[in-house]
Amino acid sequence: MAAAESDREVPSALCTEFLNFSVKDTASKWLQVTDLYKEVYHHLARYVPKIYCLGPNLNPQSEDLLAQMLLQSPLEWYLCGEDPSTGLAKLEQNNQPSQLCGHVFKVGEPTYSCRECAADPTCVLCMQCFLGSVHKEHRYRMTTSGGGGFCDCGDTEAWKKGPYCQKHEPNISDSCQEDPLAHLSTDMIARCYNVFSVVLKYAVDMLTWDKEDELPLGLEPPDRSDTYYCMLFNDEVHTYEQVIYTLQKAVNCTQKEAVSFATTVDRDGRKSVRFGDFAFCELAKSVIVRNTSRQSKPLRVQVMHSSVVAHQCFALKALHWLGHVIGYSDALRRILCQVGLERGPEGENSSLVDTLMLCDSKMWKGARNVYHQLFMSSLLMDLKYKKLFAIQFAKNYRRLQTDFMEDDHERVVSVTSLSVQLFTVPTMARMLITEENLMTTIIRTFVDHLRHRDLQGRFQFERYTAQQAFKFRRVQSLIGDLKYVLISRPTEWSDQLREKFLEGLDTFLELLKCMQGMDPVVRQVGQHIEMEPEWEAAFTLQMKLTHIISMIQEWCATDERVLIEAYKKCLTALTHCHSGFADGEQPITLSMCGHSVDTIRYCVSQEKVSIHLPVSRLLAGLHVLLSKMEVAYRFPEQLPLSELSPPMLIEHPLRCLVLCAQVHAGMWRRNGFSLVNQIYYYHNVKCRVEMFDKDLIMLQAGASMMDPNHFLMIVLSRFELYHIFSSADCRKRYNRENANKDVVQQNNTLTEEMLHLIMMVVGERFEAGIGQVEGCDEIKREILHQLCIRPMAHSELVKALPENENKETGMERVIDCVASFKKPGVTGRGLYELRPECAKQFNLYFHHYSRADQSKAEEAQRKLKRQNGEDTALPPPVLPPFCPLFASLVNILQCDVLLGMLGAVLQWAVEPSAGHWSESMLQRVLHLIGMALLEEQQQLENSSEDNDVYFNFTLKMSRPGEAPSNTASVLALLENLQNAPHLEVHEGMIRWLLKTVAGIKTMRERSASASTVTASESRGQEETACDKDKAERKRKAEMARLRREKVMAQMSEMQRHFINENKELFQQSLEELDASTSTSLEHRRIKIVSHRYCSPASSDAALACVGPRRSRPGEKRQVVTCILCQEEQEIRADGKAMVLAAFVQRSTVMSKNRTRPPHDPKHYDPLFMHPDLSFGTHTGSCGHIMHSHCWQRYFEAVQAKEQRRQQRLRVHTSYDVGNGEFLCPLCECLSNTVIPLLPRTMGSSSCEQPGLGQWLKISGQQIKAMHSAHRKLQPVSTVEETVEEECPAPEVFTVDYIPTNPYSSTIKEMLATFGTATYKVGLKVHPNEQDPRIPIMCWSSCAYTIQSIERLLVDEKKPLFGSLPCRQDDCLSSLARFGSACWTAACQPTVQGHFIRLLAALIPDPQVEASPCILDVDMLHLLVSVVLSYGSVHSQDSSGLSVDAVQLHLFHLITVAHMVQILLTSGPEEVTMEQESGEAERGEEEGACRLYNTLRTHVGSSLPEVASGWHLWRCVKTGILPYLRGAALFFHHLHGVPAPPELHALCPGQWEVLCGYLSLPSNLLQLFHGQQELLEPLLHGWCTHPGIQQTLQGGGVLVSFPRESNSLIDLPDDYSALINQASSFTCPKSGGDKSRAPTLCLVCGSMLCSQSYCCQTELEGEDVGACTAHTFACGAGVGIFLRVRESQVLFLAGKTKGCFYAPPYLDDYGETDQGLRRGNPLHLCHERYRKIQKLWRQHNITEEIGHAQEANQTLVGIDWQHL
Ligand SMILES: [Zn+2]
Ligand SMILES: [Zn+2]
Ligand SMILES: [Zn+2]
Ligand SMILES: [Zn+2]
Ligand SMILES: [Zn+2]
Ligand SMILES: [Zn+2]
Ligand SMILES: [Zn+2]
């Protein structure tokens, strides 16, 4: 909306009307009339068009005000029959509020659901209710609301327990059933009824009004003016950009206005874009329509009369008002519900509520939202009317859904989305099923909308257009509704419910029949398919229906009669699907091993086969239930068991499994990826429960009813392996057969798959009903087998397990039985590990393993056994027994056909011929034998009398084979194979099998010889077996040990070799690892450095790093190695330049003032740093050293490569070469310049040096001399005329002397390079080698870096010296030495000028203007700059004055200034106990007091009186410490003086040692008092600077010392607190709108509206998102954010760099939840947050981004600047 428009004047005519208007009179009049309806309409007709819509721009404030005065107030008066302010209050007082909370969720608000108590996952609580509920102690789930929906607190049906929070707990005295109307007078009820009727009718009339130029009867305005609006409506077809572009063309608005229009249209659903006469609006309409009709249907535009728009606006207002008024009383709410649902004159479905619902899809978004809200706060809050509403909703259901299909709005703004509020209430759902036949209605509606069928009536999704796809997506919401209806299972069944449920099931079976056999495939031979067939739609349907199918089974499981009927119906449906089964086919006869069976002729590889068999699978599910509920045994007569044809039951599932095997064997390669994908999903955890698993069950069901030999022959036939195993001499087949190699390979794989299938049919018994197991055994087994692969995190396990309709896996109940939890460290996540005792249940052929899983698990389990010193054979686990219905399945294991097959494979293994046999085949056969043996053993152990064990595999396996003549028995073959050299891997397994056979034989013999064998004997036998076992194990362990040792020896030999080859590399990486241990290394990179850590020989003589007495470490050569050419190089001033890779960046990490506006880079004077440190320049280095020429060559190569790459493809890199960035060639650390390495300066050892007074005099003279010399250099015109008398320079000071530059040309070049880089980055300007600010920036960066390192050491609680990694030591040394040399690269008078100005801040100099006041100067920056710039002055002094002496004077002076600074800002005394102080301390305290009082005499009353010297001294001591530590670091690195050992540790007495090292008295005040007469005038000068008074009186930023280290903001422990905070955050730019991506700056705590058009701003000529913009203001280009909705940390640097980082919030399983998908409660992990903070304090964010982008190239392509 154009903000420039001034507020519209209220028309004067209205003013007079307004003045004459009386609310009371109007209401009284209404109270007397008979036809209130007519009267109110008349009133509205008169006023509404005068208030609303009078111009192009709506004016909400004044409109609302007038509407309240003229329209709503009379209604309220009428309603109450008195002044509403008293009337409504009375109502509220008498109200007995509903126990429902009903809080309607905003977008992004947190919602909570209890995973233990919620009836279903749609039951949620608001934060308030949750915190007051019992569920906060339970296992809960937290999500963010998508908007809409409300809090279910108080709804007893929504919660299994704890339905009320503390606030909504009902009073016991309350009778819940009481009619809320009982408290109201009949008059009141009548009035209320009247007024609600009129108002609701009016609102409905207007909102459903579809004429553009007319009004409903009774609302025609008395005087009609002819103005119109051109109204633009929203749709989901056109993009933002299209709308914006079109609007700019159509109504001539600016881009900004167009964006605002588009935003409103998107939010409210419509917006007027033009106001005027009809033709004017019509014109705009035609342009918009024309412009948008080209590709798609045009945007919807209407030209509407302004009075129509006005009434619609008020109609919305009226609905709001209704919602507001019923909030006063439940009675009013009930009356409104009654009014709304009252049947209208048109009969059925004609109430006002019906009318609104049925027009829903015709209304604009804004109107829908408003009436949906009203429904929620009225109909859904009143339990009685909620039911009535639900009935109406169900009656209209079909129509509403059909409208929704055509509607082009999202579902959240459709009335159909209310279904979740109605259908999830169990009693309501049940009622709707029985009374409104809802289940059938939903399924019918669904089927009706899927019209694409093939000739057999099956769904067909081929040639699926985009629009159909869109519709298909919409239809899926119906499945959601069906799920809601079924989600709670009935506990009691009425006959009516049975009837309607079975009717619904019938309809559902119709649906499934349309799916049975859909998307069939035929094997492609010859050439590859041309087009991948469509498969996703069918699978989507299957996936969506998965839970429905499961739930229908669960419903059936609650009632025997329903189950029996359902089973019959399902069987009929299946028979119907396969009618014509085997028709026209000649049956063929299969025979093997003396058995024969008839079957049809069918080849999966030649005919049509489909993966979709939902009817068969549903029947399989129901069949298991028959067994589980024991219906099959109790009512066999009611079941159509005789109608079952087992071969028919297994036929289709078997084909499907064979298809998978053939795909696996590579036979379907030409059918492309669509088939591969289908097979993948068939087994996938999302689908398998109702696909693969059920097919297997169907095979089990069928096989259990068949002769096992017949079953196996049919299986062989479908696998197309029958001819191989049935031939008379199959054991010898390959000797003669000369088959194609591919075919052989295929057959091998098929045989393996078939054997696996047999194992599964016999072995999968973990579903209740198939095997005798508990419900939770199945899930335990799943978890166990996942963990056999490897330890897994909670989320990985959840992903591997099927979820039920409530999104639960049931894992939490059982996980502790099978696994133990291991907590995560600072990285990684918590892991579950398999309990060791569970490993014996491992089944290598677990049916849910993929081949990959299987081999990983095999490897892991073998390794585990090896570690435990056990035999590595992996025999099958002991299985639970089958349920009776399936019990006959075990006979498969001992049937003749199987033994024939086992014998054949074993025989092939004995005489292997190339390629005609596989090890996996043998492995499976051995496993099968093992299963059979275990079965026999189990049965023997469990039976009371051994002779009734009919299962006798040991007997069968000892019989000789049949064909051709008597061949070896299985047992004989096994014994034969035991020692076969080519089968070494299987040796263990075969041994285990033979041992088991022996065991079983003993058992049988023992039972045969009855109980004569004593128990002790058998134990004796076992023991000897045991001993043998032990001996064997010991021998193996010994062998293993020897082997290990040999391998280790080999390894270390290799390592030695490797180290020799890569000596340099190896050392460096070791050094990186730990600097403190590096002294032990022989070769140091910088050899001299090792010296630092040794205490010097003369450790008694105190070490000093500054001043004439400073210690001079002996001269050492520094030799370093270039990482690029590996050559050694000595560091010398005249040698080849060596450089360190470095990264310079702007920083605000230490800023105490983030509001200071960024400076104007052109005119900014960086000479003095303000103590608030608002912006600084940080220099870091990875510490890798190169020759300057090697580096240059490398950089040129990088540049060239980048150019080529950019030409080829538009990809970005993680670094910006154009900006001088590159990656360190060794460690790939982001760098943007290099620092030259320089030798230490050798101070001349000094003779007698001047004292302070004398030096002050000398320097005064020198400065004067320089002033006059510099003036001469300037052009004459600018020289002021008042030239003082020529100042004679001291003789020894030659101002025009130009010293020789000591450095080699390459070093000079590098000095310029680094200087320019620091200047360029620090000031954000283009490089300019001539700029006088270059040296200043370098000194400043040196000081800033020292300060940040000093802070870091304090924060990390590390000693000042000895704990830095050497890369930082090297970096600081080179920075300091560079600083002292950089004047040689600049113009000397310029640097001298800097020195003069710096010194003038301390020693007043009349010739320097505008010196800052000392409160505006950071003293460490001043110290570093002044010391480093002095070199330029000293070079012209030949008097023998030593640099050291001057440095010490400067240092003392600045230290005094800093003390003054601290005292001035020390603040008032804290009330603390006066401490007892010793003699020495008393002296210090006195000194502090004296100095303070001196200051007070200068400054006056702005300085408070402080009596306690102890307080002052403490202020000074703590305040100055960071500065002293910084100074020590500085001088240490400048001069290379080793630090005293005390400073290498964190021991007491540091203060004295530190002062000693810095040549300071430990009582610092002596500095002042010892030279008082000299310093007094300076002090006076400082204190009388006008800036002091100004600052002390609050005129500027007052920084007190010591400056606290900055931390990232405090985060709440519970993540939902953050979500809540973010949900109430609104976009600052678009008037109260919710922000879509609220993002929290972790540096300053600002919440931003990220990743959105509304908050884009322009930065340096580019549109950037709120985060990037904030980054520049808050973090000098670097930002750390938390994306609250995503639970993700975002790092940004500059406009193009960024990465996501793991958030510091973890769930109880030690995992993060990026994207908040899992919803587990999240809590702050302090270690991880500290890690992020450390990255930030170390200035490593940019580097972290660089590494992330190098590791993951997709990060490079993201438009970070739009976040
Ligand atoms: Zn609530
Ligand atoms: Zn509550
Ligand atoms: Zn709970
Ligand atoms: Zn080199
Ligand atoms: Zn490096
Ligand atoms: Zn910030
Ligand atoms: Zn915004």
Coordinates of N, CA, C and O and ligand atoms in Angstrom, one line a residue, residues 1626-1630 1635 1649-1650 1652-1656, ligand 7:
T1626 N 6.9 -11.0 14.3 CA 6.3 -10.7 13.0 C 7.3 -9.9 12.2 O 8.3 -9.3 12.6
C1627 N 7.1 -10.0 10.9 CA 8.0 -9.4 9.9 C 8.0 -7.9 10.2 O 6.9 -7.3 10.3
P1628 N 9.1 -7.3 10.4 CA 9.1 -5.8 10.7 C 8.6 -5.0 9.5 O 8.3 -3.8 9.7
K1629 N 8.6 -5.5 8.3 CA 8.3 -4.7 7.2 C 6.9 -4.8 6.7 O 6.4 -3.9 6.0
S1630 N 6.2 -6.0 6.9 CA 4.9 -6.1 6.3 C 3.8 -6.1 7.3 O 3.1 -7.1 7.4
S1635 N 6.5 -14.0 10.1 CA 7.7 -14.3 9.3 C 7.8 -15.7 9.0 O 7.6 -16.6 9.8
C1649 N 13.7 -11.5 9.8 CA 12.8 -12.2 8.9 C 13.6 -12.6 7.6 O 13.8 -11.8 6.7
S1650 N 14.1 -13.8 7.6 CA 15.1 -14.2 6.6 C 14.4 -14.8 5.4 O 13.2 -15.2 5.5
S1652 N 13.1 -14.0 2.6 CA 11.8 -13.5 2.2 C 11.9 -12.2 1.4 O 12.8 -11.4 1.7
Y1653 N 11.0 -12.0 0.5 CA 11.0 -10.8 -0.3 C 10.8 -9.6 0.5 O 11.5 -8.6 0.3
C1654 N 10.0 -9.7 1.5 CA 9.6 -8.5 2.3 C 10.7 -7.8 2.9 O 10.8 -6.6 3.0
C1655 N 11.7 -8.6 3.4 CA 12.8 -7.9 4.1 C 14.1 -7.8 3.4 O 15.2 -7.7 4.0
Q1656 N 14.0 -7.9 2.1 CA 15.2 -7.7 1.3 C 15.6 -6.2 1.3 O 14.7 -5.4 1.3
Ligands
ZN7 ZN 9.9 -9.8 6.3

